[in-house]
C-alpha angles and dihedrals in degrees: 000000000000129000141146131221129200134163144151114316090241134013123197116187131179147082113290096018097118096103090063090070091068095054090047090052091049090055091052103049148319108256120052130202101208109202114197139166127265092296117044093195095096089055093056095100091051092045090053093049091050090052092045088055089059097257125140109231128209112185126212121183123208107211097195139336106344118260131193088260090054091056093046092051093048094049092049092049091048092050093049090052094044093239116180100176131050121206117184118198118181144043128329093289094058092044094049091047091050092050092052093046092050090051095048092048089070103028125072126240135027129318089246089064089068103034123113124237098002099036138055092273094221118169119249107250101196134047114262122251111274106290129195120191122203112178120205096186130057106229125066102050086212090146090078104031128102098223139070118211111218132183123228110196089190092059095031090227142106116231136174134247100209132188141124085242088071093066108112124248086225132015109194116189116188111175090201087073089067098052094097098046112131116247094250092053090045090053098046097043093042093052089047089057091048091049091052092051093050095044093048090049094055095034120123086238096053113136137181093268096049090044090060092054091050095047089052096042104044097063092044091055092043094054098040110032097083091041092053089047093053099034108031096180094057098118094193092056092043090051090052091051094046090052092045089053092049091049091049090055092049090049099046094044089061105028104031129224137257149229096319091063092038088059093041092057091054097042093045090056094049103039138033091252125144110243096227094050091050092051091047096055093044097049100083095042091050092047089051094047093048092050093049092047093047092049092048100044110012108034107176094031110148091235089071091063089044092056088053088052091049088056091053092048092050099044102030087228111133093208098044118133132209093270090057089057091054091049090051092052092048092050095048093044089055092045090053091051096238108178125226123251092263087074088071097045099267115147139166091269089066097051098092093052093044091051092048092050094043091053089064094051115110092227091067089069090067096055110118091239133013109255123218123236094257090050091052091048090052091053091055091048091053091050097053 
């Protein structure tokens, strides 16, 4: 047995912990690039605390999913302002953008020099500028992962900037920041977290440490996702989901993912589809395809027993089997009103290109069994 584990240098979790981000930034530098989502209003309390701590603050807003141009603009703005600390406050897009900007502040060249798949894939040579991640959604776990997912409109693909240097100096997770999330965002991001926990648990790179995160996170998401969707101000449910998201990030960063995220990378580059919603609608079809392939070609594979365990963790039923887990996912996905892929313009004519692109995604390498082309096509058909 051999595995590695890496995460943020420090993790702070708990309701009401947001003010601690400002003191951490003060200890790291003097001029902050504050990276936020489309609206910077939610970051106002953090901005005020940073200024109160004596820090100069330069704000950069990420309007949507971060592109290569977004990162270039942010790095240029940070350099002009002399920023020496990056604080990202928002969903996965803001956090990924902030990670990439922190890395490019200290490393020479263009972001494309370091990008997987479509870039040169060079390794970052220098540690990133001090980076603090403050998530405001409960889904991506980006506050503790070592990659930043970026969109290239030119290539019509999402690809990752990946390095241990992207791990934040501090990941601060305050569940109170998620209390006002709209139901649709709660559903999509929550199912993304659940997908990450399940895929990491059955991944070919799963290890005893990542397994523990998944076994703790899956039942928390299972018991609280629908409650958070229906009753957004239920702090107990929001805390469960924030912790499930954090655990999913810890798990995926060290065990990898699978076909759901392989597809999501391809679809997200080709269509204006929210990442979490894509993962949500693909989860049950991928679980079904993996089970059928394992039973047909790899009977006795340990992932089969793990899918049975996933079913027990989801349902709370000690005798549940893998199929019960798939039924649970289907039922909850329907209850949370997750749309099919057609909603985003995906049709049968796109299947061949999606499959070809997904096959190149790094997440596919973690899937418990390689899936054939016809199996991948069937997954897309079931997700329409």
